[in-house]
Amino acid sequence: MSRRLLTLLAALVPAVLLLVLATSATVPLVAMGPGPTYDTLGEVRVEGEDGTQSVPVIEVSGREPDATAGELRMTTVAVRDNLTLVDAMRFWLDPVQVVVPRDQVFPPERSRDEVRESNTAEMVGSENSAEAAAYGHLGIPMQPRVEGVDPEGSAAGLLREGDILTSIDGESVSDSTTVVEQVSAHRPGDEVRIGFTRDGRPETTTTTLQPAGPDGDPEQGRLGILVGDTPADGTDVEINIDPNVGGPSAGLVLAIAIVDKLSPGEVTGGAEIAGSGTIRPDGTVGPIGGITHKIRAAHEAGATEFLVPAGNCAEAVQDPPDGIRLIDVDTLEGALEALEEAASGGEPPTCG
């Protein structure tokens, strides 16, 4: 073998090894960009006992849902993990993608499963807040309902999920906040009488309160239930979302979709609307992450208006795509008024 060939092979071997590493070994980076969008006024495919079927994203029972028009899209950020060096360079060169250290998305002290569980819990909280905000806006009377029972708690074997609470120690309770206040006013070891309805029948039971636990006030009693609010008129809303979607940022759009389904008229005015934002039960809208990615995702899906939390406006106007109006919102009420203004051909408040 000639010296020239040996020299060539000596140069090629490291190059081949580097190429293999660049295309197979992962780097501690993730890429973030526009993710899927979901029309909350439309339908979604879910797995059921009879196989895959289409169901409304906002599924209403207990009353006839109102007809809707247009689209109302919740937006997401796509996070791509397990990148090779070549992948990272490709995404880095893509102007709509952002490459960041993996630790910013998946903290090293938490496993990927723990992050996923946290995002799922935030999504459930977002759905509950969206329902509460929508019901509050519509003025629907509420009542406290048992959403879960601690198998080791005071109420185990006495209360069930779905029971409607009516009184604590003879004092009527009208919502979940009142239930918490009434129970917390008692000490551990106190005996309390609970009034409730089950399947429409009034019942009562008595139990002894437990201590609040290591993270609670030792002077307050604990009943051991998870309680939420539900419409007193029998209206029920089931939110069906892709289980891979997590986080709290869909709250605003879900609340608007629920209002649209439960009230006359068409919130969108027949237009293609998108947005993002957290929401509190009182209707306050909060900022979210990844706003620029979500605006671009909405634009790619055909949206012409995007609802932007006031706290994200400064970032949103940096480099928005052409043809999409950024509407500045800070409450559910304000968002609905802005959409009404837009539908009538007016000028809603915008970012910038």
PDB file of N, CA and C in Angstrom, residues 31-38 74-80 96-98 105 244-246 249 276 288-295 297:
ATOM      1  N   ALA A  31     -35.139  22.109  19.775  1.00  0.00           N
ATOM      2  CA  ALA A  31     -35.623  23.114  18.826  1.00  0.00           C
ATOM      3  C   ALA A  31     -37.073  23.421  19.126  1.00  0.00           C
ATOM      4  N   MET A  32     -37.399  24.707  19.090  1.00  0.00           N
ATOM      5  CA  MET A  32     -38.775  25.139  19.353  1.00  0.00           C
ATOM      6  C   MET A  32     -39.281  25.946  18.159  1.00  0.00           C
ATOM      7  N   GLY A  33     -40.513  25.638  17.741  1.00  0.00           N
ATOM      8  CA  GLY A  33     -41.085  26.327  16.592  1.00  0.00           C
ATOM      9  C   GLY A  33     -42.589  26.231  16.596  1.00  0.00           C
ATOM     10  N   PRO A  34     -43.245  26.696  15.525  1.00  0.00           N
ATOM     11  CA  PRO A  34     -44.705  26.635  15.448  1.00  0.00           C
ATOM     12  C   PRO A  34     -45.213  25.204  15.577  1.00  0.00           C
ATOM     13  N   GLY A  35     -46.237  25.012  16.401  1.00  0.00           N
ATOM     14  CA  GLY A  35     -46.804  23.685  16.602  1.00  0.00           C
ATOM     15  C   GLY A  35     -48.180  23.568  15.973  1.00  0.00           C
ATOM     16  N   PRO A  36     -48.860  22.454  16.187  1.00  0.00           N
ATOM     17  CA  PRO A  36     -50.205  22.273  15.642  1.00  0.00           C
ATOM     18  C   PRO A  36     -51.193  23.268  16.253  1.00  0.00           C
ATOM     19  N   THR A  37     -52.232  23.562  15.518  1.00  0.00           N
ATOM     20  CA  THR A  37     -53.336  24.373  16.035  1.00  0.00           C
ATOM     21  C   THR A  37     -54.600  23.531  16.036  1.00  0.00           C
ATOM     22  N   TYR A  38     -55.530  23.861  16.932  1.00  0.00           N
ATOM     23  CA  TYR A  38     -56.756  23.065  17.079  1.00  0.00           C
ATOM     24  C   TYR A  38     -57.961  23.999  17.105  1.00  0.00           C
ATOM     25  N   MET A  74     -56.840  27.235  19.176  1.00  0.00           N
ATOM     26  CA  MET A  74     -55.807  27.272  20.197  1.00  0.00           C
ATOM     27  C   MET A  74     -54.486  26.896  19.526  1.00  0.00           C
ATOM     28  N   THR A  75     -53.414  27.479  19.992  1.00  0.00           N
ATOM     29  CA  THR A  75     -52.122  27.314  19.326  1.00  0.00           C
ATOM     30  C   THR A  75     -51.109  26.669  20.268  1.00  0.00           C
ATOM     31  N   THR A  76     -50.109  26.044  19.694  1.00  0.00           N
ATOM     32  CA  THR A  76     -49.104  25.336  20.491  1.00  0.00           C
ATOM     33  C   THR A  76     -47.705  25.618  19.954  1.00  0.00           C
ATOM     34  N   VAL A  77     -46.727  25.243  20.753  1.00  0.00           N
ATOM     35  CA  VAL A  77     -45.317  25.297  20.357  1.00  0.00           C
ATOM     36  C   VAL A  77     -44.826  23.870  20.195  1.00  0.00           C
ATOM     37  N   ALA A  78     -44.167  23.586  19.079  1.00  0.00           N
ATOM     38  CA  ALA A  78     -43.585  22.260  18.853  1.00  0.00           C
ATOM     39  C   ALA A  78     -42.183  22.235  19.451  1.00  0.00           C
ATOM     40  N   VAL A  79     -41.912  21.251  20.309  1.00  0.00           N
ATOM     41  CA  VAL A  79     -40.587  21.084  20.915  1.00  0.00           C
ATOM     42  C   VAL A  79     -39.989  19.785  20.387  1.00  0.00           C
ATOM     43  N   ARG A  80     -38.840  19.891  19.741  1.00  0.00           N
ATOM     44  CA  ARG A  80     -38.167  18.717  19.160  1.00  0.00           C
ATOM     45  C   ARG A  80     -36.933  18.387  19.985  1.00  0.00           C
ATOM     46  N   VAL A  96     -37.592  30.231  11.459  1.00  0.00           N
ATOM     47  CA  VAL A  96     -38.794  30.132  12.305  1.00  0.00           C
ATOM     48  C   VAL A  96     -38.576  29.217  13.498  1.00  0.00           C
ATOM     49  N   GLN A  97     -37.371  28.659  13.622  1.00  0.00           N
ATOM     50  CA  GLN A  97     -37.059  27.779  14.743  1.00  0.00           C
ATOM     51  C   GLN A  97     -36.077  28.465  15.694  1.00  0.00           C
ATOM     52  N   VAL A  98     -36.123  28.079  16.946  1.00  0.00           N
ATOM     53  CA  VAL A  98     -35.181  28.562  17.945  1.00  0.00           C
ATOM     54  C   VAL A  98     -34.553  27.346  18.616  1.00  0.00           C
ATOM     55  N   VAL A 105     -35.987  23.621  28.885  1.00  0.00           N
ATOM     56  CA  VAL A 105     -37.306  23.003  28.660  1.00  0.00           C
ATOM     57  C   VAL A 105     -37.516  21.809  29.577  1.00  0.00           C
ATOM     58  N   ASN A 244     -51.616  14.838  24.057  1.00  0.00           N
ATOM     59  CA  ASN A 244     -50.221  15.263  23.972  1.00  0.00           C
ATOM     60  C   ASN A 244     -50.052  16.762  24.176  1.00  0.00           C
ATOM     61  N   VAL A 245     -51.160  17.482  24.245  1.00  0.00           N
ATOM     62  CA  VAL A 245     -51.109  18.929  24.451  1.00  0.00           C
ATOM     63  C   VAL A 245     -51.180  19.217  25.943  1.00  0.00           C
ATOM     64  N   GLY A 246     -50.242  20.013  26.447  1.00  0.00           N
ATOM     65  CA  GLY A 246     -50.235  20.336  27.874  1.00  0.00           C
ATOM     66  C   GLY A 246     -49.963  21.808  28.107  1.00  0.00           C
ATOM     67  N   SER A 249     -51.735  27.481  28.604  1.00  0.00           N
ATOM     68  CA  SER A 249     -51.943  28.618  27.709  1.00  0.00           C
ATOM     69  C   SER A 249     -53.196  28.554  26.847  1.00  0.00           C
ATOM     70  N   SER A 276     -53.953  32.803  22.308  1.00  0.00           N
ATOM     71  CA  SER A 276     -53.325  32.079  23.402  1.00  0.00           C
ATOM     72  C   SER A 276     -53.389  32.958  24.638  1.00  0.00           C
ATOM     73  N   ILE A 288     -48.125  34.145  28.262  1.00  0.00           N
ATOM     74  CA  ILE A 288     -47.711  32.767  28.006  1.00  0.00           C
ATOM     75  C   ILE A 288     -46.333  32.763  27.338  1.00  0.00           C
ATOM     76  N   GLY A 289     -45.774  31.590  27.152  1.00  0.00           N
ATOM     77  CA  GLY A 289     -44.493  31.455  26.472  1.00  0.00           C
ATOM     78  C   GLY A 289     -44.680  31.116  25.008  1.00  0.00           C
ATOM     79  N   GLY A 290     -43.642  31.400  24.213  1.00  0.00           N
ATOM     80  CA  GLY A 290     -43.653  31.007  22.802  1.00  0.00           C
ATOM     81  C   GLY A 290     -44.628  31.775  21.939  1.00  0.00           C
ATOM     82  N   ILE A 291     -44.915  33.026  22.271  1.00  0.00           N
ATOM     83  CA  ILE A 291     -45.951  33.773  21.555  1.00  0.00           C
ATOM     84  C   ILE A 291     -45.639  33.910  20.064  1.00  0.00           C
ATOM     85  N   THR A 292     -44.366  34.150  19.703  1.00  0.00           N
ATOM     86  CA  THR A 292     -44.044  34.336  18.282  1.00  0.00           C
ATOM     87  C   THR A 292     -44.258  33.056  17.493  1.00  0.00           C
ATOM     88  N   HIS A 293     -43.935  31.900  18.097  1.00  0.00           N
ATOM     89  CA  HIS A 293     -44.172  30.622  17.422  1.00  0.00           C
ATOM     90  C   HIS A 293     -45.664  30.392  17.219  1.00  0.00           C
ATOM     91  N   LYS A 294     -46.452  30.756  18.211  1.00  0.00           N
ATOM     92  CA  LYS A 294     -47.897  30.528  18.139  1.00  0.00           C
ATOM     93  C   LYS A 294     -48.557  31.435  17.102  1.00  0.00           C
ATOM     94  N   ILE A 295     -48.083  32.672  17.004  1.00  0.00           N
ATOM     95  CA  ILE A 295     -48.621  33.574  15.984  1.00  0.00           C
ATOM     96  C   ILE A 295     -48.320  33.037  14.594  1.00  0.00           C
ATOM     97  N   ALA A 297     -47.779  29.895  13.792  1.00  0.00           N
ATOM     98  CA  ALA A 297     -48.594  28.694  13.585  1.00  0.00           C
ATOM     99  C   ALA A 297     -50.012  29.071  13.184  1.00  0.00           C
TER     100      ALA A 297
END
